[in-house]
mmCIF file of C-alpha atoms and ligand atoms in Angstrom:
data_model
loop_
_atom_site.group_PDB
_atom_site.id
_atom_site.type_symbol
_atom_site.label_atom_id
_atom_site.label_comp_id
_atom_site.label_asym_id
_atom_site.label_seq_id
_atom_site.Cartn_x
_atom_site.Cartn_y
_atom_site.Cartn_z
ATOM 1 C CA MET A 968 -25.886 -31.322 -11.460
ATOM 2 C CA LYS A 969 -27.714 -29.614 -9.075
ATOM 3 C CA ILE A 970 -26.348 -26.161 -7.339
ATOM 4 C CA VAL A 971 -28.247 -24.286 -4.440
ATOM 5 C CA ASN A 972 -26.911 -20.990 -4.500
ATOM 6 C CA VAL A 973 -26.776 -18.686 -1.676
ATOM 7 C CA VAL A 974 -27.482 -14.751 -1.271
ATOM 8 C CA GLY A 975 -28.254 -13.161 2.003
ATOM 9 C CA ALA A 976 -26.957 -9.647 2.059
ATOM 10 C CA ARG A 977 -26.873 -6.422 -0.426
ATOM 11 C CA PRO A 978 -22.935 -7.337 -1.298
ATOM 12 C CA ASN A 979 -23.974 -10.994 -2.146
ATOM 13 C CA PHE A 980 -26.205 -10.145 -5.054
ATOM 14 C CA MET A 981 -23.740 -8.093 -7.325
ATOM 15 C CA LYS A 982 -21.862 -11.347 -7.485
ATOM 16 C CA ILE A 983 -23.913 -13.595 -7.535
ATOM 17 C CA ALA A 984 -26.393 -12.269 -10.543
ATOM 18 C CA PRO A 985 -23.291 -13.446 -13.595
ATOM 19 C CA LEU A 986 -23.320 -16.873 -11.776
ATOM 20 C CA MET A 987 -26.936 -17.543 -12.282
ATOM 21 C CA ALA A 988 -26.569 -15.695 -15.724
ATOM 22 C CA GLU A 989 -23.988 -18.510 -16.589
ATOM 23 C CA TYR A 990 -26.035 -21.254 -15.924
ATOM 24 C CA ARG A 991 -28.537 -20.196 -17.791
ATOM 25 C CA ARG A 992 -26.363 -20.079 -20.892
ATOM 26 C CA ARG A 993 -24.843 -23.406 -20.108
ATOM 27 C CA SER A 994 -26.164 -26.460 -20.440
ATOM 28 C CA GLY A 995 -25.131 -28.856 -17.384
ATOM 29 C CA ILE A 996 -25.788 -27.129 -14.360
ATOM 30 C CA GLU A 997 -29.404 -26.798 -12.339
ATOM 31 C CA PRO A 998 -29.232 -23.832 -9.984
ATOM 32 C CA LEU A 999 -31.911 -23.403 -7.495
ATOM 33 C CA LEU A 1000 -31.552 -19.928 -6.007
ATOM 34 C CA VAL A 1001 -32.077 -19.244 -1.496
ATOM 35 C CA HIS A 1002 -32.200 -16.086 -0.241
ATOM 36 C CA THR A 1003 -31.494 -16.340 3.664
ATOM 37 C CA GLY A 1004 -33.171 -12.438 4.509
ATOM 38 C CA GLN A 1005 -30.479 -11.438 6.200
ATOM 39 C CA HIS A 1006 -31.105 -8.680 4.475
ATOM 40 C CA TYR A 1007 -34.873 -7.436 3.614
ATOM 41 C CA ASP A 1008 -35.946 -3.674 3.359
ATOM 42 C CA GLU A 1009 -36.840 -3.151 -0.704
ATOM 43 C CA LYS A 1010 -33.894 -0.757 -1.163
ATOM 44 C CA MET A 1011 -31.299 -3.263 0.534
ATOM 45 C CA SER A 1012 -32.767 -6.122 -1.656
ATOM 46 C CA ASP A 1013 -35.621 -6.579 -4.038
ATOM 47 C CA LEU A 1014 -34.713 -3.652 -6.465
ATOM 48 C CA PHE A 1015 -31.205 -5.056 -6.828
ATOM 49 C CA PHE A 1016 -32.361 -8.594 -8.112
ATOM 50 C CA ARG A 1017 -34.273 -6.119 -10.296
ATOM 51 C CA GLU A 1018 -31.933 -3.931 -11.827
ATOM 52 C CA LEU A 1019 -29.401 -7.334 -11.597
ATOM 53 C CA GLY A 1020 -32.452 -9.344 -13.937
ATOM 54 C CA ILE A 1021 -31.388 -11.866 -10.499
ATOM 55 C CA PRO A 1022 -34.084 -14.325 -10.775
ATOM 56 C CA GLU A 1023 -36.641 -14.723 -8.392
ATOM 57 C CA PRO A 1024 -35.260 -16.761 -5.528
ATOM 58 C CA ASP A 1025 -36.717 -20.496 -5.304
ATOM 59 C CA PHE A 1026 -36.615 -20.199 -1.534
ATOM 60 C CA ASN A 1027 -36.718 -16.900 0.418
ATOM 61 C CA LEU A 1028 -35.912 -18.281 4.315
ATOM 62 C CA GLU A 1029 -37.068 -14.840 5.682
ATOM 63 C CA ILE A 1030 -34.656 -14.604 8.752
ATOM 64 C CA GLY A 1031 -33.848 -10.542 9.278
ATOM 65 C CA SER A 1032 -32.068 -9.104 11.762
ATOM 66 C CA GLY A 1033 -30.501 -10.321 15.105
ATOM 67 C CA SER A 1034 -27.758 -11.166 17.641
ATOM 68 C CA HIS A 1035 -24.632 -12.917 15.300
ATOM 69 C CA ALA A 1036 -25.734 -15.711 16.876
ATOM 70 C CA VAL A 1037 -29.363 -15.590 16.190
ATOM 71 C CA GLN A 1038 -28.822 -14.441 13.097
ATOM 72 C CA THR A 1039 -26.665 -17.201 11.864
ATOM 73 C CA ALA A 1040 -28.818 -20.011 13.641
ATOM 74 C CA GLU A 1041 -31.600 -18.903 12.400
ATOM 75 C CA ILE A 1042 -30.233 -18.951 9.040
ATOM 76 C CA MET A 1043 -28.963 -22.981 9.642
ATOM 77 C CA LYS A 1044 -32.497 -23.653 10.995
ATOM 78 C CA ALA A 1045 -34.604 -22.376 8.123
ATOM 79 C CA PHE A 1046 -31.629 -23.830 5.623
ATOM 80 C CA GLU A 1047 -31.239 -27.655 6.603
ATOM 81 C CA PRO A 1048 -34.464 -28.710 5.557
ATOM 82 C CA VAL A 1049 -34.057 -27.176 1.521
ATOM 83 C CA VAL A 1050 -30.629 -28.653 1.174
ATOM 84 C CA LEU A 1051 -32.061 -32.071 3.059
ATOM 85 C CA GLU A 1052 -35.219 -31.601 0.200
ATOM 86 C CA HIS A 1053 -33.417 -30.838 -2.535
ATOM 87 C CA LYS A 1054 -29.884 -32.724 -1.890
ATOM 88 C CA PRO A 1055 -27.514 -30.676 -3.912
ATOM 89 C CA ASP A 1056 -24.728 -32.050 -5.708
ATOM 90 C CA ALA A 1057 -23.143 -29.081 -3.988
ATOM 91 C CA VAL A 1058 -24.151 -25.551 -2.196
ATOM 92 C CA LEU A 1059 -22.151 -22.242 -3.719
ATOM 93 C CA VAL A 1060 -22.004 -19.643 -1.257
ATOM 94 C CA VAL A 1061 -20.767 -16.181 -2.099
ATOM 95 C CA GLY A 1062 -18.567 -13.184 0.123
ATOM 96 C CA ASP A 1063 -18.179 -13.340 3.985
ATOM 97 C CA VAL A 1064 -21.812 -12.321 5.902
ATOM 98 C CA ASN A 1065 -23.343 -14.206 8.467
ATOM 99 C CA SER A 1066 -25.247 -16.117 5.592
ATOM 100 C CA THR A 1067 -22.019 -17.066 3.896
ATOM 101 C CA ILE A 1068 -20.246 -19.521 7.239
ATOM 102 C CA ALA A 1069 -24.081 -19.997 8.550
ATOM 103 C CA CYS A 1070 -25.361 -22.325 4.960
ATOM 104 C CA GLY A 1071 -22.177 -23.134 4.411
ATOM 105 C CA LEU A 1072 -22.188 -25.251 7.930
ATOM 106 C CA VAL A 1073 -25.579 -27.299 6.877
ATOM 107 C CA ALA A 1074 -24.104 -28.048 3.613
ATOM 108 C CA VAL A 1075 -20.752 -30.071 4.517
ATOM 109 C CA LYS A 1076 -22.576 -31.243 7.797
ATOM 110 C CA LEU A 1077 -24.654 -33.168 5.670
ATOM 111 C CA GLY A 1078 -22.155 -34.312 3.307
ATOM 112 C CA VAL A 1079 -22.624 -32.107 0.564
ATOM 113 C CA LYS A 1080 -19.849 -30.503 -1.279
ATOM 114 C CA LEU A 1081 -19.251 -26.446 -0.214
ATOM 115 C CA ILE A 1082 -17.855 -23.636 -3.091
ATOM 116 C CA HIS A 1083 -16.830 -21.033 -1.749
ATOM 117 C CA VAL A 1084 -16.401 -17.847 -4.167
ATOM 118 C CA GLU A 1085 -14.193 -14.662 -2.988
ATOM 119 C CA ALA A 1086 -12.221 -16.954 -0.876
ATOM 120 C CA GLY A 1087 -8.946 -16.158 0.687
ATOM 121 C CA LEU A 1088 -9.212 -12.936 1.694
ATOM 122 C CA ARG A 1089 -8.202 -11.580 4.937
ATOM 123 C CA SER A 1090 -7.425 -8.610 7.027
ATOM 124 C CA PHE A 1091 -5.960 -10.525 9.545
ATOM 125 C CA ASP A 1092 -8.418 -8.531 12.009
ATOM 126 C CA ARG A 1093 -10.616 -11.183 14.201
ATOM 127 C CA THR A 1094 -12.353 -8.477 15.601
ATOM 128 C CA MET A 1095 -14.390 -7.885 11.643
ATOM 129 C CA PRO A 1096 -17.492 -10.366 11.761
ATOM 130 C CA GLU A 1097 -16.799 -10.651 8.255
ATOM 131 C CA GLU A 1098 -12.695 -12.238 8.670
ATOM 132 C CA ILE A 1099 -14.324 -14.964 11.385
ATOM 133 C CA ASN A 1100 -16.957 -15.936 8.547
ATOM 134 C CA ARG A 1101 -14.173 -15.792 5.775
ATOM 135 C CA VAL A 1102 -11.543 -18.275 7.644
ATOM 136 C CA LEU A 1103 -13.915 -20.638 8.439
ATOM 137 C CA THR A 1104 -16.163 -20.859 5.053
ATOM 138 C CA ASP A 1105 -12.224 -21.536 3.494
ATOM 139 C CA SER A 1106 -11.591 -24.233 5.644
ATOM 140 C CA ILE A 1107 -14.810 -26.292 4.939
ATOM 141 C CA SER A 1108 -15.036 -25.380 1.589
ATOM 142 C CA ASP A 1109 -14.448 -27.946 -1.142
ATOM 143 C CA LEU A 1110 -13.576 -25.691 -4.008
ATOM 144 C CA LEU A 1111 -11.703 -21.941 -3.702
ATOM 145 C CA PHE A 1112 -12.457 -19.286 -6.174
ATOM 146 C CA CYS A 1113 -10.466 -16.327 -5.323
ATOM 147 C CA THR A 1114 -10.472 -13.161 -7.261
ATOM 148 C CA GLU A 1115 -6.671 -11.870 -5.894
ATOM 149 C CA ARG A 1116 -3.238 -13.168 -5.576
ATOM 150 C CA ALA A 1117 -3.196 -12.507 -2.149
ATOM 151 C CA GLY A 1118 -6.446 -15.408 -1.668
ATOM 152 C CA VAL A 1119 -4.361 -17.615 -3.120
ATOM 153 C CA ASP A 1120 -1.469 -17.474 -1.104
ATOM 154 C CA ASN A 1121 -3.758 -16.748 2.385
ATOM 155 C CA LEU A 1122 -4.979 -19.956 1.598
ATOM 156 C CA LEU A 1123 -2.002 -21.873 0.226
ATOM 157 C CA ALA A 1124 -0.375 -20.915 4.216
ATOM 158 C CA GLU A 1125 -3.161 -21.699 5.918
ATOM 159 C CA GLY A 1126 -2.821 -25.235 4.429
ATOM 160 C CA VAL A 1127 -5.135 -25.429 2.173
ATOM 161 C CA ALA A 1128 -4.771 -27.973 -0.453
ATOM 162 C CA SER A 1129 -3.239 -26.268 -3.569
ATOM 163 C CA ASP A 1130 -6.039 -28.199 -6.246
ATOM 164 C CA LYS A 1131 -8.692 -26.776 -4.555
ATOM 165 C CA ILE A 1132 -7.866 -23.080 -5.364
ATOM 166 C CA HIS A 1133 -8.549 -21.514 -8.386
ATOM 167 C CA LEU A 1134 -7.833 -17.168 -9.148
ATOM 168 C CA THR A 1135 -10.924 -16.996 -11.958
ATOM 169 C CA GLY A 1136 -11.163 -13.269 -11.185
ATOM 170 C CA HIS A 1137 -14.069 -11.323 -9.347
ATOM 171 C CA VAL A 1138 -17.712 -11.809 -10.163
ATOM 172 C CA MET A 1139 -18.320 -8.704 -8.830
ATOM 173 C CA ILE A 1140 -16.255 -6.783 -11.549
ATOM 174 C CA ASP A 1141 -18.464 -9.035 -14.471
ATOM 175 C CA THR A 1142 -21.676 -7.685 -12.852
ATOM 176 C CA LEU A 1143 -19.664 -3.684 -12.540
ATOM 177 C CA LEU A 1144 -18.387 -3.961 -16.132
ATOM 178 C CA SER A 1145 -22.074 -5.700 -17.961
ATOM 179 C CA HIS A 1146 -23.717 -2.197 -16.045
ATOM 180 C CA LEU A 1147 -21.726 0.510 -16.467
ATOM 181 C CA GLU A 1148 -22.955 1.460 -19.661
ATOM 182 C CA ARG A 1149 -26.738 1.307 -18.533
ATOM 183 C CA ALA A 1150 -25.390 2.996 -14.979
ATOM 184 C CA GLN A 1151 -24.469 6.183 -16.809
ATOM 185 C CA GLN A 1152 -27.898 6.453 -18.095
ATOM 186 C CA SER A 1153 -29.058 6.859 -14.575
ATOM 187 C CA THR A 1154 -30.667 10.280 -13.533
ATOM 188 C CA ILE A 1155 -29.877 11.141 -10.344
ATOM 189 C CA LEU A 1156 -27.248 13.320 -10.773
ATOM 190 C CA ASP A 1157 -29.634 15.986 -11.950
ATOM 191 C CA ASP A 1158 -32.506 14.594 -9.354
ATOM 192 C CA LEU A 1159 -30.090 15.575 -6.525
ATOM 193 C CA GLN A 1160 -28.527 18.670 -8.569
ATOM 194 C CA ARG A 1161 -32.131 20.044 -8.489
ATOM 195 C CA GLN A 1162 -32.908 18.960 -4.652
ATOM 196 C CA GLY A 1163 -29.265 21.895 -4.440
ATOM 197 C CA CYS A 1164 -27.351 18.917 -3.125
ATOM 198 C CA LEU A 1165 -24.496 20.147 -5.604
ATOM 199 C CA ASN A 1166 -22.710 22.843 -6.637
ATOM 200 C CA GLY A 1167 -21.338 21.815 -10.079
ATOM 201 C CA ASP A 1168 -18.026 21.345 -8.827
ATOM 202 C CA GLY A 1169 -17.941 17.677 -8.405
ATOM 203 C CA PHE A 1170 -18.821 15.692 -5.443
ATOM 204 C CA ALA A 1171 -17.431 13.004 -3.169
ATOM 205 C CA VAL A 1172 -18.925 10.126 -2.097
ATOM 206 C CA LEU A 1173 -19.523 8.316 1.426
ATOM 207 C CA THR A 1174 -20.281 5.320 2.692
ATOM 208 C CA LEU A 1175 -20.242 3.812 6.220
ATOM 209 C CA HIS A 1176 -21.415 0.824 7.861
ATOM 210 C CA ARG A 1177 -18.414 -1.402 9.840
ATOM 211 C CA PRO A 1178 -19.767 -2.202 13.175
ATOM 212 C CA SER A 1179 -16.010 -0.665 14.263
ATOM 213 C CA ASN A 1180 -16.159 2.883 12.736
ATOM 214 C CA VAL A 1181 -20.228 3.350 13.543
ATOM 215 C CA ASP A 1182 -21.010 2.063 16.827
ATOM 216 C CA ASP A 1183 -18.153 3.481 18.464
ATOM 217 C CA ARG A 1184 -19.684 7.323 19.219
ATOM 218 C CA GLU A 1185 -15.502 7.950 19.626
ATOM 219 C CA THR A 1186 -14.605 6.674 16.281
ATOM 220 C CA PHE A 1187 -17.794 8.053 14.533
ATOM 221 C CA SER A 1188 -16.866 11.737 15.958
ATOM 222 C CA ARG A 1189 -13.601 11.452 15.058
ATOM 223 C CA ILE A 1190 -14.558 10.651 11.059
ATOM 224 C CA LEU A 1191 -17.427 13.305 11.044
ATOM 225 C CA ASP A 1192 -14.364 15.556 12.209
ATOM 226 C CA ALA A 1193 -12.937 14.922 8.981
ATOM 227 C CA LEU A 1194 -15.962 15.022 7.247
ATOM 228 C CA GLU A 1195 -16.597 18.449 8.847
ATOM 229 C CA VAL A 1196 -13.452 19.977 6.752
ATOM 230 C CA ILE A 1197 -14.212 17.879 3.013
ATOM 231 C CA GLN A 1198 -17.897 19.164 2.873
ATOM 232 C CA ARG A 1199 -16.332 23.248 3.318
ATOM 233 C CA ASP A 1200 -15.220 22.488 -0.129
ATOM 234 C CA LEU A 1201 -16.782 19.617 -1.958
ATOM 235 C CA PRO A 1202 -20.553 18.487 -1.331
ATOM 236 C CA ILE A 1203 -20.491 14.905 0.100
ATOM 237 C CA LEU A 1204 -23.372 12.566 -0.835
ATOM 238 C CA PHE A 1205 -24.207 9.887 1.960
ATOM 239 C CA PRO A 1206 -26.482 6.849 0.835
ATOM 240 C CA VAL A 1207 -26.970 6.108 4.676
ATOM 241 C CA HIS A 1208 -26.630 2.038 5.508
ATOM 242 C CA PRO A 1209 -29.371 1.428 8.396
ATOM 243 C CA ARG A 1210 -27.072 0.001 10.543
ATOM 244 C CA THR A 1211 -25.723 3.298 10.716
ATOM 245 C CA ARG A 1212 -28.827 5.374 10.637
ATOM 246 C CA LYS A 1213 -29.899 4.278 13.219
ATOM 247 C CA ASN A 1214 -26.388 4.627 15.604
ATOM 248 C CA LEU A 1215 -26.328 8.316 14.215
ATOM 249 C CA ALA A 1216 -30.052 8.532 16.825
ATOM 250 C CA THR A 1217 -29.278 6.048 19.275
ATOM 251 C CA LEU A 1218 -25.068 7.716 19.700
ATOM 252 C CA GLY A 1219 -26.713 11.235 19.603
ATOM 253 C CA LEU A 1220 -25.239 12.486 16.731
ATOM 254 C CA GLN A 1221 -27.739 13.466 14.425
ATOM 255 C CA THR A 1222 -27.523 16.969 15.353
ATOM 256 C CA ARG A 1223 -24.170 17.412 14.717
ATOM 257 C CA VAL A 1224 -25.018 16.053 10.791
ATOM 258 C CA ASP A 1225 -27.427 17.848 10.578
ATOM 259 C CA ALA A 1226 -25.225 20.928 11.193
ATOM 260 C CA LEU A 1227 -23.264 20.036 8.084
ATOM 261 C CA VAL A 1228 -24.652 21.589 5.141
ATOM 262 C CA ASN A 1229 -23.273 20.066 2.063
ATOM 263 C CA LEU A 1230 -22.996 16.636 4.031
ATOM 264 C CA HIS A 1231 -25.970 15.272 2.415
ATOM 265 C CA LEU A 1232 -27.506 11.915 3.952
ATOM 266 C CA LEU A 1233 -28.885 9.779 1.310
ATOM 267 C CA ASP A 1234 -31.847 6.411 2.259
ATOM 268 C CA PRO A 1235 -29.383 3.639 0.434
ATOM 269 C CA ILE A 1236 -29.913 3.763 -3.591
ATOM 270 C CA GLY A 1237 -29.907 0.754 -5.814
ATOM 271 C CA TYR A 1238 -27.261 -0.821 -8.153
ATOM 272 C CA LEU A 1239 -27.040 1.361 -11.159
ATOM 273 C CA ASP A 1240 -27.900 4.988 -9.434
ATOM 274 C CA PHE A 1241 -24.453 3.775 -6.807
ATOM 275 C CA LEU A 1242 -22.602 3.142 -9.683
ATOM 276 C CA LYS A 1243 -23.227 6.400 -11.623
ATOM 277 C CA LEU A 1244 -22.155 8.220 -8.472
ATOM 278 C CA GLN A 1245 -19.491 6.279 -7.786
ATOM 279 C CA ALA A 1246 -17.973 6.667 -11.243
ATOM 280 C CA SER A 1247 -18.642 10.364 -11.261
ATOM 281 C CA ALA A 1248 -17.155 11.055 -7.722
ATOM 282 C CA ARG A 1249 -13.967 13.051 -7.788
ATOM 283 C CA ILE A 1250 -12.719 11.368 -4.401
ATOM 284 C CA VAL A 1251 -14.849 8.596 -2.846
ATOM 285 C CA LEU A 1252 -14.459 7.683 1.092
ATOM 286 C CA THR A 1253 -15.934 3.900 2.472
ATOM 287 C CA ASP A 1254 -15.226 1.418 5.070
ATOM 288 C CA SER A 1255 -16.972 -1.021 2.537
ATOM 289 C CA GLY A 1256 -14.729 -3.683 1.153
ATOM 290 C CA GLY A 1257 -16.528 -3.877 -2.345
ATOM 291 C CA ILE A 1258 -16.165 -0.661 -2.862
ATOM 292 C CA GLN A 1259 -13.003 -0.547 -2.745
ATOM 293 C CA GLU A 1260 -12.440 -2.926 -5.659
ATOM 294 C CA GLU A 1261 -15.467 -1.017 -7.864
ATOM 295 C CA THR A 1262 -13.497 2.458 -7.192
ATOM 296 C CA THR A 1263 -10.353 0.328 -8.468
ATOM 297 C CA VAL A 1264 -11.415 -0.505 -11.626
ATOM 298 C CA LEU A 1265 -13.440 2.986 -12.095
ATOM 299 C CA LYS A 1266 -10.001 4.628 -11.533
ATOM 300 C CA VAL A 1267 -12.031 7.070 -9.100
ATOM 301 C CA PRO A 1268 -9.528 7.900 -5.651
ATOM 302 C CA CYS A 1269 -10.604 5.961 -2.561
ATOM 303 C CA LEU A 1270 -9.915 6.776 0.615
ATOM 304 C CA THR A 1271 -10.322 3.854 3.099
ATOM 305 C CA LEU A 1272 -11.500 4.513 6.504
ATOM 306 C CA ARG A 1273 -9.727 1.320 7.685
ATOM 307 C CA GLU A 1274 -6.513 0.141 9.310
ATOM 308 C CA ASN A 1275 -6.334 -3.261 7.312
ATOM 309 C CA THR A 1276 -7.966 -4.349 3.991
ATOM 310 C CA GLU A 1277 -8.744 -8.099 2.677
ATOM 311 C CA ARG A 1278 -8.063 -6.599 -0.817
ATOM 312 C CA PRO A 1279 -4.727 -6.068 -0.756
ATOM 313 C CA VAL A 1280 -4.736 -5.767 -4.745
ATOM 314 C CA THR A 1281 -6.768 -2.220 -4.725
ATOM 315 C CA ALA A 1282 -3.372 -0.370 -2.541
ATOM 316 C CA GLU A 1283 -1.154 -2.295 -3.937
ATOM 317 C CA ILE A 1284 -1.942 -1.733 -8.171
ATOM 318 C CA GLY A 1285 -4.885 0.125 -7.300
ATOM 319 C CA SER A 1286 -6.634 4.001 -6.847
ATOM 320 C CA ASN A 1287 -7.578 2.917 -2.847
ATOM 321 C CA GLN A 1288 -5.261 4.171 0.197
ATOM 322 C CA MET A 1289 -5.867 2.882 3.827
ATOM 323 C CA VAL A 1290 -6.744 5.899 6.011
ATOM 324 C CA GLY A 1291 -8.025 4.997 8.524
ATOM 325 C CA THR A 1292 -9.997 7.331 11.098
ATOM 326 C CA ASP A 1293 -7.786 9.516 12.284
ATOM 327 C CA PRO A 1294 -9.237 13.398 10.790
ATOM 328 C CA ASP A 1295 -5.486 14.276 10.307
ATOM 329 C CA ARG A 1296 -4.440 11.346 7.878
ATOM 330 C CA ILE A 1297 -7.746 11.529 6.125
ATOM 331 C CA LEU A 1298 -7.489 14.765 5.343
ATOM 332 C CA ALA A 1299 -3.862 15.454 3.790
ATOM 333 C CA ALA A 1300 -4.941 11.763 1.819
ATOM 334 C CA TYR A 1301 -7.925 13.982 0.820
ATOM 335 C CA ARG A 1302 -6.231 16.477 -0.366
ATOM 336 C CA ARG A 1303 -2.940 14.560 -2.220
ATOM 337 C CA ALA A 1304 -5.757 13.167 -3.741
ATOM 338 C CA LEU A 1305 -8.409 16.112 -4.969
ATOM 339 C CA CYS A 1306 -4.643 18.299 -6.432
ATOM 340 C CA GLY A 1307 -4.147 15.133 -8.654
ATOM 341 C CA ASP A 1308 -0.831 13.233 -6.302
ATOM 342 C CA TRP A 1309 -2.288 9.746 -7.008
ATOM 343 C CA ARG A 1310 -0.709 6.935 -8.477
ATOM 344 C CA ALA A 1311 -2.468 5.845 -11.892
ATOM 345 C CA PRO A 1312 -4.013 2.822 -11.007
ATOM 346 C CA GLN A 1313 -4.115 -0.247 -12.984
ATOM 347 C CA ILE A 1314 -6.627 -3.174 -12.885
ATOM 348 C CA PRO A 1315 -5.871 -6.494 -11.292
ATOM 349 C CA PRO A 1316 -4.979 -9.418 -13.203
ATOM 350 C CA LEU A 1317 -8.423 -11.178 -14.575
ATOM 351 C CA TRP A 1318 -10.449 -8.404 -13.769
ATOM 352 C CA ASP A 1319 -12.473 -8.204 -17.054
ATOM 353 C CA GLY A 1320 -15.678 -9.560 -16.775
ATOM 354 C CA LYS A 1321 -15.524 -12.893 -17.655
ATOM 355 C CA ALA A 1322 -14.718 -14.917 -13.917
ATOM 356 C CA ALA A 1323 -18.583 -16.222 -14.137
ATOM 357 C CA GLU A 1324 -17.442 -17.874 -17.096
ATOM 358 C CA ARG A 1325 -14.195 -19.243 -15.858
ATOM 359 C CA ILE A 1326 -15.938 -20.391 -12.401
ATOM 360 C CA VAL A 1327 -18.545 -22.234 -14.207
ATOM 361 C CA ASP A 1328 -15.714 -24.340 -16.842
ATOM 362 C CA ILE A 1329 -14.538 -25.363 -13.425
ATOM 363 C CA LEU A 1330 -17.415 -26.531 -11.948
ATOM 364 C CA LEU A 1331 -18.596 -28.250 -14.812
ATOM 365 C CA GLU A 1332 -14.817 -29.778 -14.763
ATOM 366 C CA LYS A 1333 -15.109 -30.755 -11.057
ATOM 367 C CA LEU A 1334 -18.163 -31.606 -9.998
HETATM 368 C C1 UD1 B 78 -24.276 -7.205 6.818
HETATM 369 C C2 UD1 B 78 -22.649 -8.163 6.610
HETATM 370 C C3 UD1 B 78 -21.580 -6.996 6.285
HETATM 371 C C4 UD1 B 78 -22.073 -6.404 4.864
HETATM 372 C C5 UD1 B 78 -23.039 -5.891 5.289
HETATM 373 C C6 UD1 B 78 -23.387 -5.146 4.042
HETATM 374 C C7 UD1 B 78 -22.234 -9.797 8.387
HETATM 375 C C8 UD1 B 78 -21.963 -10.078 9.515
HETATM 376 N N1 UD1 B 78 -22.352 -8.648 8.335
HETATM 377 O O1 UD1 B 78 -23.495 -6.126 8.035
HETATM 378 O O2 UD1 B 78 -20.352 -8.061 5.804
HETATM 379 O O3 UD1 B 78 -21.064 -5.404 4.714
HETATM 380 O O4 UD1 B 78 -24.179 -6.500 5.410
HETATM 381 O O5 UD1 B 78 -24.657 -4.433 4.054
HETATM 382 O O6 UD1 B 78 -23.135 -10.727 7.863
HETATM 383 N N2 UD1 B 78 -31.446 -3.529 8.612
HETATM 384 C C9 UD1 B 78 -32.281 -2.787 8.236
HETATM 385 N N3 UD1 B 78 -32.881 -3.334 6.465
HETATM 386 C C10 UD1 B 78 -32.266 -4.453 6.056
HETATM 387 C C11 UD1 B 78 -31.081 -5.366 6.726
HETATM 388 C C12 UD1 B 78 -30.494 -4.477 7.559
HETATM 389 O O7 UD1 B 78 -33.038 -1.871 8.932
HETATM 390 O O8 UD1 B 78 -32.579 -4.949 5.093
HETATM 391 C C13 UD1 B 78 -31.094 -2.909 9.875
HETATM 392 C C14 UD1 B 78 -31.415 -4.230 10.802
HETATM 393 O O9 UD1 B 78 -31.586 -3.406 11.543
HETATM 394 C C15 UD1 B 78 -29.734 -4.547 11.900
HETATM 395 C C16 UD1 B 78 -28.953 -3.703 11.155
HETATM 396 O O10 UD1 B 78 -29.264 -2.624 9.835
HETATM 397 O O11 UD1 B 78 -29.785 -4.616 12.810
HETATM 398 C C17 UD1 B 78 -27.534 -4.460 10.364
HETATM 399 O O12 UD1 B 78 -27.555 -5.642 9.559
HETATM 400 P P1 UD1 B 78 -27.041 -6.863 9.380
HETATM 401 O O13 UD1 B 78 -27.881 -8.457 8.797
HETATM 402 O O14 UD1 B 78 -26.915 -7.316 11.048
HETATM 403 O O15 UD1 B 78 -25.547 -6.834 9.258
HETATM 404 P P2 UD1 B 78 -24.858 -5.435 8.151
HETATM 405 O O16 UD1 B 78 -24.431 -4.235 8.673
HETATM 406 O O17 UD1 B 78 -26.044 -5.052 7.161
#
């Protein structure tokens, strides 16, 4: 059985890694790997392939950046000939990025079965580009693998047949659990200590890249108001996404950020170093989806700078709290978390490192 597996952007890499490894361990599946090239910088892409032991892609479509329409269309145009030539039995897509929907559409229009890993998540916020990608990809998929119960419920509510839906746990957590020990050996904290970024009293980790937060000057400034206060008592380590780096300059916020002496802007960092940072942080502030889940497993308090989450289990039983972008709300939650007023989090069901194994079992049975 031939399966074309698709990755495009940074959060896809840790999801595909355990599946590629699982295919290798089992017989019966011939995998091909396609990288759309949506993310292309060494630090946004190649580094992750090396660290996670993902095989060299069989095809790199080298699409790069563009508007949503251009990026999606270019991926479709470049992906179609690959499917036509290799005639896979199925195409497998992960997550919710433009590469996910673009390749999904190509597959189903050619009559090839579509598998969606990380299906059913819904923020119910259609202004998020990822929400559109999620809803559309799920509606055309033949097999849908969910990370949490809410994903199954959302799909059933949308009328997806129950025999297409499987709750299998989370491939991204497979990767986290299998790399945690290696990540603990990362020297990033020593390096940052030498560079004067740490003071021995712990630190916060920050990531920001959602268009709703970093494309809008007023919202970005409100977040900076909160960070200005936090960095007075806790150094903040901030690996900066390329979109955010660009916007700091174009929105005229670079000088303001430079004035915050304890807010340390870093280049994007690799998987193992970032895992070490998360695991060692006193608190994480983020607008990412995956980090809400990783901090839940690491049991580190996470403040999500958004009003909604498509990953409700992280807030229901995990260590995640939605705090929006109002500085007072962020600071109140920050103070509660630092003084230990934080419910002991639980690990969501099936987030046990065996999701890829369950998925491959089902693929071998169903396809
Ligand atoms: C994309 C995903 C988002 C995911 C995020 C993770 C969509 C709609 N969005 O957002 O869901 O959370 O990836 O990072 O698919 N750039 C570089 N180097 C790179 C890649 C991008 O410099 O390797 C810059 C480009 O200037 C580009 C900008 O970052 O214009 C944004 O990249 P893009 O792929 O459009 O979206 P992300 O914001 O990364």
